[in-house]
PDB file of C-alpha atoms in Angstrom:
ATOM      1  CA  UNK A 294      -4.155 -30.200   2.150  1.00 40.00           C
ATOM      2  CA  UNK A 295      -6.027 -29.067   5.157  1.00 41.00           C
ATOM      3  CA  UNK A 296      -8.710 -26.551   4.655  1.00 51.00           C
ATOM      4  CA  UNK A 297      -8.942 -23.588   7.123  1.00 50.00           C
ATOM      5  CA  UNK A 298     -12.676 -24.381   7.576  1.00 52.00           C
ATOM      6  CA  UNK A 299     -11.844 -28.022   8.526  1.00 53.00           C
ATOM      7  CA  UNK A 300     -12.555 -28.900  12.168  1.00 51.00           C
ATOM      8  CA  UNK A 301      -8.927 -30.195  12.458  1.00 53.00           C
ATOM      9  CA  UNK A 302      -7.437 -26.939  11.115  1.00 56.00           C
ATOM     10  CA  UNK A 303      -5.371 -25.082  13.670  1.00 68.00           C
ATOM     11  CA  UNK A 304      -6.120 -21.722  12.287  1.00 69.00           C
ATOM     12  CA  UNK A 305      -9.454 -20.010  12.332  1.00 82.00           C
ATOM     13  CA  UNK A 306      -9.934 -18.018   8.952  1.00 86.00           C
ATOM     14  CA  UNK A 307     -11.677 -15.165  10.718  1.00 90.00           C
ATOM     15  CA  UNK A 308      -8.870 -14.984  13.258  1.00 90.00           C
ATOM     16  CA  UNK A 309      -6.204 -15.016  10.539  1.00 88.00           C
ATOM     17  CA  UNK A 310      -7.978 -12.330   8.435  1.00 91.00           C
ATOM     18  CA  UNK A 311      -8.408 -10.119  11.639  1.00 93.00           C
ATOM     19  CA  UNK A 312      -4.752 -10.495  12.586  1.00 92.00           C
ATOM     20  CA  UNK A 313      -3.650  -9.618   9.022  1.00 91.00           C
ATOM     21  CA  UNK A 314      -5.961  -6.616   8.987  1.00 93.00           C
ATOM     22  CA  UNK A 315      -4.735  -5.370  12.429  1.00 94.00           C
ATOM     23  CA  UNK A 316      -1.112  -5.758  11.262  1.00 93.00           C
ATOM     24  CA  UNK A 317      -1.843  -3.877   8.115  1.00 92.00           C
ATOM     25  CA  UNK A 318      -3.418  -0.996  10.079  1.00 93.00           C
ATOM     26  CA  UNK A 319      -0.588  -0.779  12.421  1.00 94.00           C
ATOM     27  CA  UNK A 320       1.867  -0.513   9.452  1.00 92.00           C
ATOM     28  CA  UNK A 321      -0.376   2.013   7.662  1.00 91.00           C
ATOM     29  CA  UNK A 322      -0.545   4.485  10.543  1.00 92.00           C
ATOM     30  CA  UNK A 323       3.155   5.383   9.926  1.00 93.00           C
ATOM     31  CA  UNK A 324       3.240   7.983   7.241  1.00 93.00           C
ATOM     32  CA  UNK A 325       5.507  10.883   6.419  1.00 92.00           C
ATOM     33  CA  UNK A 326       2.725  13.661   6.377  1.00 91.00           C
ATOM     34  CA  UNK A 327      -0.031  14.401   8.838  1.00 88.00           C
ATOM     35  CA  UNK A 328      -3.413  14.265   7.090  1.00 89.00           C
ATOM     36  CA  UNK A 329      -2.385  12.333   4.072  1.00 94.00           C
ATOM     37  CA  UNK A 330      -5.038   9.696   3.395  1.00 93.00           C
ATOM     38  CA  UNK A 331      -4.660   6.069   2.495  1.00 93.00           C
ATOM     39  CA  UNK A 332      -6.175   6.883  -0.889  1.00 94.00           C
ATOM     40  CA  UNK A 333      -3.657   9.615  -1.542  1.00 96.00           C
ATOM     41  CA  UNK A 334      -0.760   7.440  -0.493  1.00 96.00           C
ATOM     42  CA  UNK A 335      -2.112   4.652  -2.699  1.00 94.00           C
ATOM     43  CA  UNK A 336      -1.945   7.019  -5.627  1.00 97.00           C
ATOM     44  CA  UNK A 337       1.462   8.189  -4.845  1.00 97.00           C
ATOM     45  CA  UNK A 338       2.711   4.661  -4.569  1.00 96.00           C
ATOM     46  CA  UNK A 339       1.067   3.644  -7.803  1.00 96.00           C
ATOM     47  CA  UNK A 340       2.662   6.633  -9.717  1.00 97.00           C
ATOM     48  CA  UNK A 341       6.139   5.642  -8.269  1.00 96.00           C
ATOM     49  CA  UNK A 342       5.536   2.036  -9.394  1.00 95.00           C
ATOM     50  CA  UNK A 343       4.088   2.695 -12.883  1.00 95.00           C
ATOM     51  CA  UNK A 344       5.103   6.200 -13.775  1.00 95.00           C
ATOM     52  CA  UNK A 345       2.790   8.873 -15.151  1.00 95.00           C
ATOM     53  CA  UNK A 346      -0.899   7.710 -15.239  1.00 95.00           C
ATOM     54  CA  UNK A 347      -4.160   9.256 -16.420  1.00 95.00           C
ATOM     55  CA  UNK A 348      -6.757   9.847 -13.950  1.00 96.00           C
ATOM     56  CA  UNK A 349      -8.833   7.077 -15.486  1.00 94.00           C
ATOM     57  CA  UNK A 350      -5.996   4.637 -15.007  1.00 95.00           C
ATOM     58  CA  UNK A 351      -5.628   5.730 -11.398  1.00 96.00           C
ATOM     59  CA  UNK A 352      -9.213   5.312 -10.684  1.00 96.00           C
ATOM     60  CA  UNK A 353      -9.403   1.803 -12.176  1.00 95.00           C
ATOM     61  CA  UNK A 354      -6.383   0.636 -10.228  1.00 93.00           C
ATOM     62  CA  UNK A 355      -7.733   1.995  -7.065  1.00 93.00           C
ATOM     63  CA  UNK A 356     -11.229   0.832  -7.727  1.00 92.00           C
ATOM     64  CA  UNK A 357     -12.825   4.197  -7.244  1.00 94.00           C
ATOM     65  CA  UNK A 358     -15.051   6.361  -9.438  1.00 95.00           C
ATOM     66  CA  UNK A 359     -13.758   9.262 -11.561  1.00 94.00           C
ATOM     67  CA  UNK A 360     -15.128  11.987  -9.154  1.00 95.00           C
ATOM     68  CA  UNK A 361     -13.421  10.158  -6.223  1.00 96.00           C
ATOM     69  CA  UNK A 362     -10.058  10.025  -7.866  1.00 97.00           C
ATOM     70  CA  UNK A 363     -10.355  13.639  -8.995  1.00 96.00           C
ATOM     71  CA  UNK A 364     -10.849  14.751  -5.343  1.00 96.00           C
ATOM     72  CA  UNK A 365      -7.845  12.696  -4.458  1.00 97.00           C
ATOM     73  CA  UNK A 366      -5.792  14.163  -7.290  1.00 97.00           C
ATOM     74  CA  UNK A 367      -6.786  17.763  -6.298  1.00 97.00           C
ATOM     75  CA  UNK A 368      -5.520  17.237  -2.814  1.00 96.00           C
ATOM     76  CA  UNK A 369      -2.229  15.745  -3.961  1.00 97.00           C
ATOM     77  CA  UNK A 370      -1.900  18.620  -6.302  1.00 97.00           C
ATOM     78  CA  UNK A 371      -2.695  21.226  -3.647  1.00 97.00           C
ATOM     79  CA  UNK A 372      -0.011  19.644  -1.425  1.00 96.00           C
ATOM     80  CA  UNK A 373       2.631  19.894  -4.233  1.00 97.00           C
ATOM     81  CA  UNK A 374       3.046  16.099  -4.408  1.00 98.00           C
ATOM     82  CA  UNK A 375       1.835  15.531  -7.993  1.00 98.00           C
ATOM     83  CA  UNK A 376       1.348  17.793 -11.181  1.00 97.00           C
ATOM     84  CA  UNK A 377      -1.085  17.476 -14.150  1.00 96.00           C
ATOM     85  CA  UNK A 378       0.636  17.555 -17.492  1.00 94.00           C
ATOM     86  CA  UNK A 379      -0.880  17.463 -21.053  1.00 93.00           C
ATOM     87  CA  UNK A 380      -0.821  14.022 -22.543  1.00 88.00           C
ATOM     88  CA  UNK A 381       1.608  14.253 -25.509  1.00 88.00           C
ATOM     89  CA  UNK A 382      -0.550  11.864 -27.478  1.00 88.00           C
ATOM     90  CA  UNK A 383      -4.028  13.313 -26.705  1.00 88.00           C
ATOM     91  CA  UNK A 384      -4.470  17.008 -25.878  1.00 85.00           C
ATOM     92  CA  UNK A 385      -7.816  16.281 -24.217  1.00 88.00           C
ATOM     93  CA  UNK A 386      -6.251  14.202 -21.549  1.00 91.00           C
ATOM     94  CA  UNK A 387      -3.810  14.838 -18.766  1.00 95.00           C
ATOM     95  CA  UNK A 388      -1.271  12.684 -17.111  1.00 96.00           C
ATOM     96  CA  UNK A 389      -0.538  12.737 -13.433  1.00 97.00           C
ATOM     97  CA  UNK A 390       3.106  12.800 -12.465  1.00 97.00           C
ATOM     98  CA  UNK A 391       4.993  12.636  -9.059  1.00 97.00           C
ATOM     99  CA  UNK A 392       6.869  15.651  -7.936  1.00 98.00           C
ATOM    100  CA  UNK A 393      10.153  15.557  -6.020  1.00 98.00           C
ATOM    101  CA  UNK A 394       8.103  16.407  -2.903  1.00 97.00           C
ATOM    102  CA  UNK A 395       5.767  13.371  -3.721  1.00 97.00           C
ATOM    103  CA  UNK A 396       8.818  11.151  -3.964  1.00 97.00           C
ATOM    104  CA  UNK A 397      10.102  12.406  -0.656  1.00 97.00           C
ATOM    105  CA  UNK A 398       6.662  11.596   0.909  1.00 97.00           C
ATOM    106  CA  UNK A 399       6.955   8.024  -0.457  1.00 97.00           C
ATOM    107  CA  UNK A 400      10.563   7.562   0.622  1.00 97.00           C
ATOM    108  CA  UNK A 401       9.851   8.896   4.173  1.00 97.00           C
ATOM    109  CA  UNK A 402       6.650   6.745   4.587  1.00 97.00           C
ATOM    110  CA  UNK A 403       8.497   3.655   3.314  1.00 96.00           C
ATOM    111  CA  UNK A 404      11.297   4.378   5.875  1.00 97.00           C
ATOM    112  CA  UNK A 405       8.977   4.951   8.870  1.00 96.00           C
ATOM    113  CA  UNK A 406       7.001   1.684   8.013  1.00 96.00           C
ATOM    114  CA  UNK A 407      10.137  -0.296   7.566  1.00 96.00           C
ATOM    115  CA  UNK A 408      11.577   0.936  10.830  1.00 97.00           C
ATOM    116  CA  UNK A 409       8.412   0.098  12.780  1.00 96.00           C
ATOM    117  CA  UNK A 410       8.260  -3.342  11.198  1.00 95.00           C
ATOM    118  CA  UNK A 411      11.940  -4.057  11.790  1.00 96.00           C
ATOM    119  CA  UNK A 412      11.595  -3.072  15.438  1.00 96.00           C
ATOM    120  CA  UNK A 413       8.777  -5.595  15.807  1.00 95.00           C
ATOM    121  CA  UNK A 414      10.658  -8.314  14.050  1.00 95.00           C
ATOM    122  CA  UNK A 415      13.658  -7.782  16.414  1.00 95.00           C
ATOM    123  CA  UNK A 416      11.260  -8.644  19.244  1.00 96.00           C
ATOM    124  CA  UNK A 417      10.758 -12.173  17.906  1.00 95.00           C
ATOM    125  CA  UNK A 418      13.205 -15.015  18.568  1.00 96.00           C
ATOM    126  CA  UNK A 419      15.162 -16.602  15.601  1.00 95.00           C
ATOM    127  CA  UNK A 420      12.808 -19.469  15.298  1.00 96.00           C
ATOM    128  CA  UNK A 421       9.783 -17.176  14.952  1.00 95.00           C
ATOM    129  CA  UNK A 422      11.585 -14.956  12.318  1.00 95.00           C
ATOM    130  CA  UNK A 423      12.336 -18.156  10.491  1.00 95.00           C
ATOM    131  CA  UNK A 424       8.658 -19.224  10.555  1.00 95.00           C
ATOM    132  CA  UNK A 425       7.696 -15.846   9.086  1.00 93.00           C
ATOM    133  CA  UNK A 426      10.187 -16.141   6.410  1.00 94.00           C
ATOM    134  CA  UNK A 427       8.882 -19.646   5.562  1.00 95.00           C
ATOM    135  CA  UNK A 428       5.260 -18.313   5.205  1.00 93.00           C
ATOM    136  CA  UNK A 429       6.199 -15.285   3.237  1.00 93.00           C
ATOM    137  CA  UNK A 430       5.492 -16.913  -0.221  1.00 94.00           C
ATOM    138  CA  UNK A 431       2.048 -18.070   1.056  1.00 92.00           C
ATOM    139  CA  UNK A 432       1.184 -14.499   2.276  1.00 90.00           C
ATOM    140  CA  UNK A 433       2.464 -13.116  -1.120  1.00 92.00           C
ATOM    141  CA  UNK A 434       0.355 -15.563  -2.948  1.00 93.00           C
ATOM    142  CA  UNK A 435      -2.838 -14.578  -0.776  1.00 89.00           C
ATOM    143  CA  UNK A 436      -2.170 -10.862  -1.246  1.00 86.00           C
ATOM    144  CA  UNK A 437      -1.626 -11.235  -5.104  1.00 86.00           C
ATOM    145  CA  UNK A 438      -4.880 -13.187  -5.609  1.00 85.00           C
TER     146      UNK A 438
END
């Protein structure tokens, strides 16, 4: 196996990292609501995937402090995209739940991002699209690590 840092490697790891970051930024710019932050979208997507969560669970998953997640939650609640509900098992805790408006933000953001990406893929020739399909498992493994 050729290491990316080997002199014979065809891919510079810094260049590959920068390309992936640039592509990610270009995808993330497409969102359903002006002013919604990446942090807020991250929480909405997490709630969609995992269901109701406590603020602590959200903070842990997002890798932020409790005060930071509370600011994010406050903004989402003010926008009407989430609600705070008493935890049925522990009255001292709350659980954060997506509203229908929050689901709509996620759905539209996903649609906008998919449309942008599909347009870019359509600019590639069939061989280039096959190459991307072949490296998809490798990119997934990198992103999951």
